[in-house]
Amino acid sequence: SYIAIPLPFSPVPVTAHTFAITLVALILPRRESIGAILIYLLLGIVTGGVTFGPAVGYYAGFILMAVLLPTFRGSGAHFGRFLLLSVLATLLTDLCGAAGMMLVQSLAPGAAFVSGILVFLPGDLLKAAATSIAAVPIRRATARMFQSN
């Protein structure tokens, strides 16, 4: 990510990844959402931006977001539904991230919860709200483009 704020108490920095991934998944149909996220991750692997270090679980969570959000968002653009799905998808991604930290860094579950979920929760909730606000008008404007999907 071009924007990364390191945290002294977590091996994973604060980034805009979850904002961007959630926005893509709320706007695009499932197939295109999955494709976009996979291409993003592959480009990251090729350029060295995506590594299989402490953040690997978050990357798995991004793929789950790309699958689940388009599946459950419905055909309309409803802020309440988008917000609920964004929060749930972000929590799922954070759980995957904490699991990845446990595997890669051999962290105990409590330590992984603190450094992989708890420290990111306030920012993640703000990003979920911002993503939902942004996604509603974009989804409405682009919905006709993807009606056949």
XYZ file of C-alpha atoms in Angstrom:
149
model
C 0.000 0.000 0.000
C 1.225 3.489 -0.770
C -0.202 4.679 2.518
C 1.070 2.723 5.517
C 1.206 3.939 9.093
C 3.435 1.701 11.209
C 2.237 0.815 14.677
C 4.811 0.169 17.401
C 2.601 -2.513 18.970
C 1.674 -4.476 15.810
C 3.750 -6.059 13.043
C 1.135 -4.947 10.496
C 0.728 -1.226 9.675
C -2.519 0.689 9.213
C -3.266 0.952 5.491
C -6.101 1.874 3.157
C -6.313 -1.727 1.918
C -9.579 -2.579 3.643
C -11.176 0.623 2.358
C -10.212 -0.134 -1.247
C -10.992 -3.858 -1.106
C -14.385 -3.272 0.518
C -15.264 -0.565 -2.003
C -14.415 -2.836 -4.942
C -16.425 -5.700 -3.452
C -19.461 -3.501 -2.782
C -19.477 -2.120 -6.324
C -18.410 -4.899 -8.671
C -20.168 -8.193 -9.363
C -18.628 -11.218 -7.647
C -16.585 -12.489 -10.618
C -15.125 -9.054 -11.347
C -14.566 -8.389 -7.652
C -12.624 -11.631 -7.211
C -10.648 -10.958 -10.389
C -9.765 -7.414 -9.349
C -8.605 -8.478 -5.887
C -6.592 -11.424 -7.219
C -4.890 -9.206 -9.807
C -4.161 -6.632 -7.093
C -2.600 -9.295 -4.869
C -0.635 -10.850 -7.757
C 0.735 -7.443 -8.727
C 1.705 -6.967 -5.110
C 3.514 -10.289 -5.064
C 5.382 -9.480 -8.289
C 6.419 -6.012 -7.095
C 7.220 -7.097 -3.551
C 4.394 -5.157 -1.923
C 2.619 -8.324 -0.830
C 4.719 -10.675 1.260
C 3.941 -13.854 3.108
C 4.846 -12.354 6.454
C 2.597 -11.274 9.328
C -0.008 -9.752 6.976
C -0.662 -12.950 4.996
C -3.912 -13.668 6.834
C -5.284 -10.269 5.864
C -4.681 -11.091 2.198
C -6.735 -14.265 2.605
C -9.429 -12.089 4.207
C -9.388 -9.785 1.176
C -10.215 -12.728 -1.064
C -13.077 -13.707 1.255
C -14.341 -10.111 1.081
C -14.286 -10.263 -2.719
C -16.441 -13.402 -2.618
C -18.824 -12.624 0.245
C -19.667 -8.936 -0.143
C -21.029 -9.174 -3.712
C -22.924 -12.309 -2.698
C -24.777 -10.676 0.201
C -25.011 -6.992 -0.766
C -28.175 -7.398 -2.842
C -28.989 -5.669 -6.093
C -29.636 -2.215 -4.673
C -27.430 0.314 -2.951
C -28.509 0.568 0.679
C -26.277 2.344 3.164
C -27.439 0.291 6.160
C -26.824 -3.029 4.424
C -23.478 -1.825 3.052
C -22.390 -0.647 6.492
C -23.367 -3.903 8.195
C -21.644 -5.986 5.514
C -18.555 -3.756 5.583
C -18.215 -4.106 9.345
C -18.742 -7.884 9.239
C -16.328 -8.333 6.314
C -13.716 -6.190 8.040
C -14.046 -8.223 11.237
C -13.689 -11.433 9.210
C -10.586 -10.013 7.523
C -9.149 -9.022 10.904
C -9.832 -12.546 12.224
C -7.989 -13.972 9.223
C -5.172 -11.499 9.895
C -4.900 -12.540 13.525
C -4.887 -16.206 12.486
C -2.102 -15.431 10.031
C -0.106 -13.755 12.796
C -0.578 -16.811 14.985
C 0.750 -19.053 12.215
C 3.588 -16.878 10.909
C 4.780 -15.420 14.189
C 3.664 -18.164 16.565
C 1.627 -15.648 18.562
C -0.696 -16.805 21.309
C -4.397 -16.186 20.571
C -4.596 -13.299 23.060
C -1.563 -11.554 21.595
C -2.871 -12.087 18.065
C -6.258 -10.643 19.082
C -4.626 -7.499 20.460
C -2.082 -6.942 17.687
C -4.231 -8.224 14.820
C -7.750 -7.073 15.646
C -8.077 -4.761 18.628
C -5.545 -2.153 17.515
C -7.194 -1.866 14.102
C -10.828 -1.855 15.239
C -11.418 1.920 15.625
C -9.882 2.721 12.243
C -11.575 -0.247 10.608
C -14.984 0.921 11.790
C -14.308 4.398 10.391
C -13.142 2.909 7.087
C -16.255 0.705 6.944
C -18.469 3.769 7.369
C -16.501 5.789 4.802
C -16.575 2.908 2.335
C -20.328 2.511 2.744
C -20.888 6.226 2.211
C -18.759 6.166 -0.946
C -20.172 2.893 -2.274
C -23.855 3.896 -2.325
C -23.684 6.586 -5.041
C -21.027 4.684 -7.018
C -23.086 1.485 -6.943
C -26.196 3.372 -8.028
C -24.301 5.016 -10.879
C -22.716 1.768 -12.086
C -25.497 -0.726 -11.356
C -26.825 -0.634 -14.907
C -23.384 -1.486 -16.268
C -23.394 -4.779 -14.370
C -27.064 -5.807 -14.637
C -26.274 -8.866 -16.714
C -23.778 -10.128 -14.087
